[in-house]
Coordinates of C-alpha atoms and ligand atoms in Angstrom, one line a residue:
M1 CA -42.5 8.4 -6.4
P2 CA -42.6 6.4 -10.1
D3 CA -45.8 5.5 -11.5
L4 CA -46.4 2.5 -13.0
V5 CA -46.4 3.5 -16.9
E6 CA -42.6 4.0 -15.3
E7 CA -42.1 1.4 -13.6
S8 CA -42.9 -0.9 -15.9
T9 CA -40.2 0.7 -18.4
M10 CA -38.1 -0.2 -15.8
V11 CA -38.6 -3.5 -15.8
S12 CA -38.7 -4.0 -19.9
S13 CA -35.2 -2.4 -19.5
L14 CA -33.9 -4.7 -17.1
Q15 CA -34.7 -7.7 -19.7
S16 CA -33.5 -5.8 -22.6
S17 CA -30.2 -7.1 -23.4
V18 CA -27.0 -3.4 -22.9
G19 CA -24.5 -4.8 -25.5
T20 CA -20.9 -4.4 -24.9
E21 CA -20.1 -1.6 -27.0
R22 CA -19.6 1.9 -25.5
L23 CA -22.2 4.1 -27.3
V24 CA -22.4 7.6 -27.1
V25 CA -26.3 8.9 -28.3
T26 CA -26.6 12.6 -27.0
E27 CA -24.6 15.5 -24.8
L28 CA -22.6 14.0 -21.7
P29 CA -24.5 14.0 -19.5
G30 CA -27.1 14.0 -21.5
P31 CA -30.3 16.0 -21.2
K32 CA -32.2 13.5 -18.5
S33 CA -29.5 13.6 -16.1
Q34 CA -28.9 17.1 -16.4
V35 CA -32.7 17.9 -15.0
L36 CA -32.0 14.7 -12.4
Q37 CA -28.8 16.6 -11.8
A38 CA -30.7 20.0 -11.1
R39 CA -33.1 18.1 -8.5
R40 CA -30.1 16.7 -6.4
K41 CA -28.8 19.7 -6.2
N42 CA -32.0 21.4 -4.4
I43 CA -32.8 18.0 -1.9
V44 CA -29.2 15.6 -2.0
S45 CA -27.1 16.7 0.6
A46 CA -24.0 19.0 -0.9
G47 CA -20.7 16.8 0.8
V48 CA -21.8 13.9 -1.3
T49 CA -20.2 15.1 -5.3
N50 CA -20.0 12.6 -8.2
G51 CA -17.7 12.5 -10.1
F52 CA -19.4 11.9 -13.8
T53 CA -23.0 13.0 -13.9
V54 CA -24.9 10.5 -16.2
Y55 CA -27.9 9.2 -13.8
I56 CA -27.7 5.2 -14.8
D57 CA -31.0 3.0 -15.6
R58 CA -29.2 -0.1 -16.3
A59 CA -25.8 -2.2 -16.2
E60 CA -23.5 -5.4 -17.5
G61 CA -20.6 -6.9 -17.8
A62 CA -18.2 -3.8 -18.4
I63 CA -21.4 -1.2 -19.5
L64 CA -23.3 1.1 -17.6
V65 CA -26.5 2.7 -20.1
D66 CA -27.2 6.0 -17.9
V67 CA -31.2 7.5 -18.3
D68 CA -30.2 8.6 -22.3
G69 CA -29.2 5.3 -23.0
N70 CA -25.8 6.5 -23.6
H71 CA -23.9 2.6 -23.5
I72 CA -20.5 3.7 -21.0
L73 CA -17.7 1.6 -20.4
D74 CA -16.7 1.3 -16.7
L75 CA -13.2 1.2 -15.9
G76 CA -14.2 1.4 -12.1
S77 CA -16.6 -0.8 -11.5
G78 CA -18.2 1.9 -8.7
I79 CA -14.1 2.3 -6.9
A80 CA -12.6 -1.6 -6.7
V81 CA -17.0 -3.6 -5.8
T82 CA -18.5 -4.6 -9.1
T83 CA -15.4 -7.8 -9.6
I84 CA -17.8 -10.1 -11.6
G85 CA -19.9 -7.3 -13.5
H86 CA -22.8 -6.1 -13.2
A87 CA -26.1 -8.0 -14.1
V88 CA -24.5 -11.5 -13.1
P89 CA -27.6 -14.0 -14.1
E90 CA -26.6 -16.3 -11.4
L91 CA -26.1 -13.5 -8.6
I92 CA -29.6 -11.6 -9.6
E93 CA -31.1 -15.5 -9.6
A94 CA -29.4 -16.2 -5.7
V95 CA -30.1 -12.7 -4.4
S96 CA -33.9 -12.8 -5.6
A97 CA -34.6 -16.4 -4.6
Q98 CA -33.1 -15.4 -1.0
V99 CA -35.4 -11.5 -1.3
A100 CA -38.7 -13.7 -1.8
A101 CA -37.5 -16.3 0.9
F102 CA -36.4 -13.8 4.1
T103 CA -34.3 -10.2 3.9
H104 CA -33.7 -9.9 7.2
T105 CA -33.9 -11.7 10.9
C106 CA -30.8 -10.1 12.7
F107 CA -27.9 -12.7 13.1
M108 CA -27.6 -11.9 16.2
V109 CA -31.5 -12.8 17.2
T110 CA -32.3 -15.9 14.6
P111 CA -28.9 -16.8 12.6
Y112 CA -29.4 -18.2 9.1
E113 CA -27.1 -20.5 7.2
S114 CA -25.8 -18.5 4.4
Y115 CA -23.6 -15.8 6.9
I116 CA -21.6 -19.7 8.0
K117 CA -20.8 -20.0 4.4
V118 CA -19.2 -16.4 4.3
C119 CA -17.5 -17.0 6.7
E120 CA -16.4 -20.8 5.7
E121 CA -15.2 -19.0 2.7
L122 CA -13.3 -16.3 4.1
A123 CA -11.1 -18.4 6.6
A124 CA -10.5 -21.2 2.9
L125 CA -9.4 -17.3 0.9
T126 CA -7.5 -15.5 3.3
P127 CA -3.6 -16.7 3.6
G128 CA -1.9 -19.2 6.4
T129 CA -4.1 -22.6 7.1
H130 CA -4.1 -21.7 11.1
A131 CA -7.4 -21.7 12.9
K132 CA -9.5 -18.4 11.4
T133 CA -13.0 -16.7 12.6
S134 CA -14.5 -14.0 11.0
A135 CA -17.2 -11.7 11.4
L136 CA -20.1 -9.9 9.4
F137 CA -20.4 -6.4 8.7
N138 CA -21.5 -3.5 6.1
S139 CA -19.3 -1.2 5.3
G140 CA -15.1 -1.2 4.1
A141 CA -14.5 1.5 7.4
E142 CA -17.3 -0.6 9.7
A143 CA -15.2 -4.1 9.3
V144 CA -11.7 -1.6 10.1
E145 CA -13.5 -0.3 13.3
N146 CA -13.8 -3.7 14.6
A147 CA -10.7 -5.2 13.1
V148 CA -9.0 -2.4 15.4
K149 CA -11.6 -3.1 18.6
I150 CA -10.0 -6.7 18.3
A151 CA -7.1 -6.2 18.4
R152 CA -7.3 -4.1 21.2
H153 CA -9.4 -6.2 22.9
A154 CA -6.8 -8.8 21.8
T155 CA -3.8 -7.7 23.4
G156 CA -5.1 -4.9 25.8
R157 CA -3.5 -2.9 24.8
Q158 CA -4.1 0.6 22.2
A159 CA -2.1 2.1 20.6
V160 CA -3.1 1.8 16.7
I161 CA -0.5 2.3 13.4
V162 CA -1.2 3.7 10.1
F163 CA 0.9 5.3 7.5
D164 CA 1.1 7.9 4.9
H165 CA -1.0 8.4 2.3
A166 CA -3.3 5.1 4.2
Y167 CA -7.1 5.4 3.7
H168 CA -9.7 3.4 5.9
G169 CA -12.9 5.2 5.9
R170 CA -15.1 7.8 6.7
T171 CA -16.3 7.0 10.6
N172 CA -14.8 9.5 13.4
L173 CA -12.0 5.9 14.1
T174 CA -11.8 5.6 10.4
M175 CA -11.0 9.6 9.8
A176 CA -8.4 9.6 12.1
L177 CA -7.1 6.6 10.7
T178 CA -6.8 8.0 6.9
A179 CA -4.2 10.5 5.7
K180 CA -5.5 12.7 4.0
N181 CA -7.6 15.8 4.8
M182 CA -8.8 16.9 2.0
P183 CA -11.2 15.6 1.7
Y184 CA -11.8 13.5 4.4
K185 CA -11.1 14.5 7.4
D186 CA -11.1 18.8 7.1
G187 CA -12.7 20.1 10.4
F188 CA -14.6 16.8 11.0
G189 CA -12.2 16.6 14.3
P190 CA -11.8 15.8 16.8
F191 CA -10.0 12.7 16.4
A192 CA -9.9 9.4 17.8
P193 CA -6.7 9.1 19.6
E194 CA -3.8 6.8 20.0
V195 CA -3.7 6.2 16.0
Y196 CA 0.5 6.8 14.5
R197 CA 1.1 7.7 11.6
V198 CA 4.5 6.7 10.0
P199 CA 6.4 6.7 6.9
M200 CA 4.9 4.4 3.8
S201 CA 7.3 2.8 1.1
Y202 CA 6.7 4.7 -1.7
P203 CA 9.5 3.7 -4.7
F204 CA 8.3 6.6 -6.4
R205 CA 8.8 9.2 -4.3
D206 CA 11.4 7.8 -1.8
G207 CA 13.8 5.6 -4.2
L208 CA 13.8 3.0 -0.9
S209 CA 14.1 -0.8 -0.9
G210 CA 11.8 -2.4 0.5
A211 CA 14.1 -3.4 3.9
E212 CA 15.2 0.6 4.0
A213 CA 11.5 1.7 4.1
A214 CA 10.5 -1.0 6.5
A215 CA 13.4 0.4 8.8
R216 CA 12.9 3.7 9.0
A217 CA 9.1 2.9 9.7
I218 CA 10.1 0.8 12.2
A219 CA 12.6 3.0 13.7
Q220 CA 9.4 5.8 14.0
I221 CA 7.1 3.4 16.1
E222 CA 10.0 2.4 18.0
G223 CA 11.0 5.6 18.5
Q224 CA 7.7 7.4 19.2
V225 CA 5.1 4.6 20.6
G226 CA 7.0 1.9 21.7
A227 CA 6.4 -1.7 20.2
K228 CA 4.7 -2.8 23.6
N229 CA 1.6 -0.3 23.8
V230 CA 1.5 -1.2 19.9
A231 CA -2.0 -3.2 19.2
A232 CA -2.1 -3.2 15.3
L233 CA -0.3 -2.1 12.9
L234 CA -2.9 -1.8 9.8
I235 CA -1.6 -1.1 5.8
E236 CA -3.4 -1.4 2.9
P237 CA -1.1 -3.7 1.5
V238 CA -1.4 -2.2 -1.3
Q239 CA -2.8 1.9 -1.0
G240 CA -5.7 2.3 -2.7
E241 CA -7.0 6.0 -2.4
G242 CA -3.9 6.9 -1.6
G243 CA -2.8 6.5 -5.6
F244 CA -2.5 2.3 -5.5
I245 CA 1.0 2.7 -4.5
V246 CA 3.5 -0.8 -4.1
P247 CA 5.6 -0.6 -1.5
A248 CA 9.0 -2.2 -2.2
E249 CA 9.3 -5.8 -2.9
G250 CA 10.2 -7.1 0.7
F251 CA 8.1 -3.9 3.0
L252 CA 5.2 -6.3 3.9
P253 CA 7.6 -9.3 5.0
A254 CA 9.5 -6.8 7.1
L255 CA 6.8 -5.6 9.3
S256 CA 5.3 -8.7 9.1
K257 CA 8.1 -10.0 11.4
W258 CA 8.3 -7.3 12.9
T259 CA 4.2 -7.4 14.7
T260 CA 5.0 -11.0 15.1
D261 CA 8.1 -10.6 16.9
N262 CA 6.8 -8.2 18.9
G263 CA 3.0 -9.7 20.0
V264 CA 1.2 -6.1 17.2
V265 CA -1.8 -7.8 15.1
F266 CA -1.2 -7.2 11.7
I267 CA -4.1 -6.3 9.6
A268 CA -4.6 -6.6 5.8
D269 CA -7.1 -3.8 5.0
E270 CA -8.2 -6.1 1.3
I271 CA -11.0 -4.0 1.0
Q272 CA -10.0 -2.5 -2.5
S273 CA -7.2 -4.5 -3.1
G274 CA -8.5 -8.0 -2.0
F275 CA -11.3 -10.6 -3.6
G276 CA -8.9 -11.0 -6.6
R277 CA -8.3 -8.0 -8.1
T278 CA -4.8 -7.5 -7.9
G279 CA -4.1 -11.0 -10.3
E280 CA -4.0 -12.5 -6.2
W281 CA -7.3 -13.5 -4.0
F282 CA -5.4 -10.9 -1.8
A283 CA -2.9 -8.7 -3.0
V284 CA -0.4 -10.2 0.5
D285 CA -0.3 -13.4 -1.3
H286 CA 1.8 -11.6 -3.2
E287 CA 4.9 -11.5 -1.0
G288 CA 3.7 -14.6 1.1
V289 CA 2.4 -12.3 4.1
V290 CA 0.0 -14.0 6.2
P291 CA -2.4 -11.3 8.1
D292 CA -3.4 -11.7 11.7
I293 CA -6.9 -9.9 10.6
V294 CA -7.3 -9.2 7.2
T295 CA -10.7 -7.0 6.4
T296 CA -13.2 -7.3 3.4
A297 CA -15.9 -5.4 1.5
K298 CA -16.3 -4.3 -2.0
G299 CA -15.6 -7.3 -5.1
L300 CA -16.7 -9.4 -1.2
A301 CA -20.8 -9.5 -2.6
G302 CA -21.0 -8.3 -6.7
G303 CA -21.9 -5.0 -4.8
M304 CA -24.0 -5.4 -2.6
P305 CA -23.0 -3.9 0.3
L306 CA -21.0 -6.2 2.9
A307 CA -17.8 -6.8 4.7
G308 CA -15.8 -9.2 6.4
V309 CA -13.2 -9.1 9.6
T310 CA -11.4 -12.7 9.6
G311 CA -8.6 -13.2 11.5
R312 CA -6.9 -15.5 13.9
A313 CA -9.1 -17.7 15.9
E314 CA -7.7 -17.0 19.2
I315 CA -7.1 -13.2 18.9
M316 CA -10.7 -13.0 17.3
N317 CA -12.6 -15.4 19.7
T318 CA -10.8 -12.9 22.9
V319 CA -13.7 -11.3 22.7
H320 CA -16.8 -11.7 25.4
E321 CA -20.0 -12.9 23.5
G322 CA -21.8 -9.9 22.4
G323 CA -18.8 -7.7 21.9
L324 CA -19.2 -7.4 17.9
G325 CA -22.4 -7.1 16.2
G326 CA -24.9 -4.9 14.2
T327 CA -29.0 -4.6 13.1
Y328 CA -27.6 -5.7 9.4
G329 CA -23.9 -7.2 9.6
G330 CA -24.1 -10.1 7.5
N331 CA -27.2 -9.7 5.7
P332 CA -28.8 -12.3 3.9
V333 CA -29.2 -11.0 0.6
A334 CA -25.3 -9.7 1.2
A335 CA -24.4 -13.3 2.1
V336 CA -25.8 -14.9 -0.7
A337 CA -24.7 -12.8 -3.0
A338 CA -20.7 -12.9 -1.8
L339 CA -21.4 -16.4 -1.9
A340 CA -22.4 -15.9 -5.6
A341 CA -19.3 -13.6 -5.9
I342 CA -17.7 -16.3 -5.3
R343 CA -18.1 -18.5 -6.9
F344 CA -18.9 -17.0 -10.3
M345 CA -14.7 -15.9 -9.6
R346 CA -14.1 -19.5 -8.7
D347 CA -16.0 -20.8 -12.5
R348 CA -14.8 -17.8 -14.6
N349 CA -11.3 -18.3 -13.4
L350 CA -11.3 -14.3 -12.4
V351 CA -8.8 -13.8 -10.0
A352 CA -6.6 -15.3 -13.6
R353 CA -8.1 -12.8 -15.5
A354 CA -7.1 -10.4 -13.6
R355 CA -3.8 -11.2 -14.0
E356 CA -4.4 -11.0 -18.3
I357 CA -6.0 -7.4 -17.4
G358 CA -2.9 -6.3 -16.1
T359 CA -0.5 -7.6 -18.7
L360 CA -2.5 -5.8 -21.3
V361 CA -2.8 -2.3 -18.9
L362 CA 1.2 -2.5 -18.0
D363 CA 2.5 -3.4 -21.9
N364 CA 0.2 -0.6 -23.1
L365 CA 1.0 2.6 -20.4
N366 CA 4.5 1.7 -20.3
A367 CA 4.2 2.2 -24.2
L368 CA 2.3 5.7 -23.5
A369 CA 5.0 6.6 -20.8
R370 CA 7.3 6.3 -23.0
D371 CA 5.9 8.5 -26.1
V372 CA 5.1 11.7 -23.2
T373 CA 6.5 13.5 -20.7
I374 CA 3.2 13.6 -17.9
I375 CA 3.6 9.8 -17.0
G376 CA 6.4 10.0 -14.1
D377 CA 5.6 6.3 -12.9
V378 CA 2.9 3.7 -14.2
R379 CA 2.2 0.9 -11.3
G380 CA 0.1 -1.8 -9.7
R381 CA -1.2 -5.0 -9.3
G382 CA -3.3 -7.3 -11.6
A383 CA -6.8 -5.4 -12.4
M384 CA -5.8 -2.5 -10.2
I385 CA -3.0 -0.2 -11.7
A386 CA -2.5 3.5 -12.0
F387 CA -0.6 5.7 -13.7
E388 CA 0.9 8.8 -11.8
L389 CA 1.3 12.7 -13.5
V390 CA 3.5 14.5 -12.7
V391 CA 5.5 18.4 -14.6
P392 CA 7.1 17.2 -17.5
G393 CA 10.7 16.8 -16.5
T394 CA 9.9 16.7 -12.2
T395 CA 8.5 14.6 -10.0
E396 CA 6.3 17.4 -8.9
P397 CA 2.7 15.9 -8.7
N398 CA 0.0 17.3 -11.8
A399 CA -3.2 17.3 -10.6
A400 CA -4.3 19.2 -13.0
A401 CA -3.4 16.8 -15.9
A402 CA -5.8 13.9 -14.0
K403 CA -8.1 15.8 -14.5
A404 CA -8.1 16.6 -17.5
I405 CA -8.1 13.5 -18.0
V406 CA -11.1 12.3 -16.2
K407 CA -13.0 14.7 -17.9
Y408 CA -11.8 14.0 -21.6
C409 CA -12.4 10.2 -20.9
N410 CA -15.3 11.2 -19.2
D411 CA -17.3 13.1 -22.2
R412 CA -16.4 10.2 -24.7
G413 CA -17.7 7.9 -22.5
V414 CA -15.5 5.9 -20.1
I415 CA -15.5 6.0 -16.5
A416 CA -11.3 7.0 -15.7
L417 CA -10.9 7.8 -11.3
A418 CA -9.2 9.6 -10.3
C419 CA -6.2 9.3 -6.6
G420 CA -3.4 10.3 -4.6
T421 CA -2.3 12.4 -2.1
Y422 CA -2.1 14.7 -4.8
G423 CA -4.9 14.3 -6.5
N424 CA -2.8 13.1 -9.9
V425 CA -3.3 9.1 -10.3
I426 CA -4.9 7.9 -12.8
R427 CA -6.1 4.4 -11.4
L428 CA -7.8 1.4 -14.0
L429 CA -10.0 -0.9 -11.8
P430 CA -12.6 -2.8 -15.0
P431 CA -14.5 -5.4 -13.3
L432 CA -12.1 -8.6 -14.7
V433 CA -15.1 -9.7 -17.3
I434 CA -14.7 -6.6 -19.2
T435 CA -13.3 -8.5 -22.1
D436 CA -10.4 -7.5 -24.6
E437 CA -11.9 -5.4 -27.2
Q438 CA -13.7 -4.0 -24.0
L439 CA -10.5 -2.8 -22.7
A440 CA -8.5 -1.8 -25.4
D441 CA -11.7 1.0 -26.6
G442 CA -10.8 1.9 -22.4
L443 CA -7.2 2.1 -23.2
G444 CA -7.8 4.4 -27.3
V445 CA -9.4 6.6 -25.5
L446 CA -7.8 6.7 -22.3
G447 CA -4.2 6.7 -24.2
E448 CA -5.7 9.8 -27.1
A449 CA -6.9 11.3 -23.2
V450 CA -3.6 11.5 -22.0
R451 CA -1.3 12.5 -25.4
S452 CA -4.2 15.7 -25.5
V453 CA -3.2 17.0 -22.8
S454 CA 0.7 16.6 -22.5
Ligands
PLZ501 N1 -10.3 0.7 2.5 C1 -8.6 0.4 1.5 O1 -10.6 2.0 -0.1 C2 -13.0 2.3 0.3 C3 -14.0 5.4 -0.7 C4 -14.8 6.2 -1.5 P1 -16.4 2.0 2.7 N2 -12.9 3.1 -0.4 C5 -13.5 3.8 -1.3 C6 -15.0 8.0 -0.6 O2 -14.3 8.6 -1.1 O3 -15.2 6.8 0.5 C7 -12.3 1.9 2.2 C8 -10.8 1.8 1.2 C9 -9.6 0.7 1.5 C10 -12.0 1.2 4.0 C11 -12.8 2.0 3.3 C12 -13.7 1.8 3.4 O4 -14.6 0.7 3.0 O5 -17.4 0.9 2.6 O6 -16.4 3.0 2.0 O7 -16.5 2.1 4.2

C-alpha cells in the first residue's frame, strides 16, 4: 500500500509537465524499475510477460516517464490503444466527471445515455449506410467472441473461416481463431470446434494477386467446409500480431463478394487496424469493403477498456432478448472516454495525420531498406507500418535481428514492438499526436538499430 507521502507525490507528479523529448537519465531499466521487476517476479504469474521492464509513472502525448525519471518515446501506443496520445486533457476531464457522477450501474440493470451515444458513433463511423446496431464489451477477444455468437445465431450455421497468421485473442474461442501456437495456444486446448483456417494473401511471401489469393482461399472453403455450412468469415483487414500483413489489392473485395453471394457473415476484426490507425477510420475503407459486422476495441476509448460489435441491424437483432451482455460491457467511464477520444480525433483531424505519419515513415524505411540487406519488405498503411527482417539474400525470417533491434531501441529509451508469425517483423504504432520531431528522433534510433544489426 502506498503511504500518504507517496500518494501526494503521485498527484504532484501528475500535474508536472512531461515535455516532448526523449531523455535517458539512468541505465535502462533503471534502479527503481529493477527493484519493481524483482518484486514482480515473486508475485505476478510467470505466464504474463513484459517486453521492456521500465515501470511507468506518468505519460503525456508520445512520452512515457518511468519511475527513474527516464522519458521514453512511445512508438507502440500500448499495442495500438492510445491513438490520441497519453493524458489528453479532454479525456481526463470526461473520465473524471464520470467517475464523480457514477462509475457503474450495469447497462443491463439500469441504462445510461453514454452507451447509446457510443453506439450512435459506431454506426456513423463504420462503413456502410445501412441500419446498424451495436453491443459493447470490455476487450477485443470478448468482441470477437460475440461477433461469432451473433453470426451463428443469425445464420443457423456453425463453421467459422479464419486465416493463416490471424490473431483474434486469448479466450477459448479466440485462441481457436488465432493461428500461432507459441505463445498463445500451446498446452491450452482443447479448442472450440468448427473453426477452419485458410491461406491469407501475403504478397511478400506468396507473390499472388488479390484475386488469385482469394480464389485459393475460396476453393479451400468450398472444398473442405462447404459454403452453406459457413456462418462467418472473420478477417483482420490488415493483420496485426501476425506481422502487419496487408493483403494484395482485390483480396478483401473478392472475399466480401463471396460472403454476400453465399449468405455468410463477413466480420472485419478492426480491433488493431481501426479507429484511424491506417489513415481511414477503418482499414476496409481503403478498398471500399462494407463488412456485415465490425469488431472494435483498442483505439476506440483512448486507453479505457471498451470494445464494440457493430453490424447490420437485421443480423445483430436476430439474437433473443438477454442473449448478449456482461457485467461491465459499455462501462460508463469507458463509454465517456470513447466519446472524448472520438471527438478529439475529429477535432484534430487525426485520421489525416495518420496518413502523413505513414508517408514520413514509409519514405524513411524504404530509404533504409535500400541501404541494408536484412530488410525484405516494408509495408503497412497510415500509422500502421512495419518491416520484415530476413537473412540477407533470402526470404528466410530473421527473428534474431528483430530481437536485437527491439533491444537496441529499448536501451536508448524508444519503445518498438516486434510481431509476426516468425517473430521477424518490427511494427510502428505511434500515437497519432506524435510530433514530426519525435517521429524523426524515433526513426533515427530505429535506423541506427537496423544498421548496427546488419
Ligand atoms: N483482434 C486484431 O489485435 C489484440 C494482443 C496482445 P484484447 N492484440 C494485442 C497480446 O499478446 O495479448 C487483438 C487484436 C485483434 C483481437 C485482439 C484481442 O483484443 O483486447 O487483447 O482481447
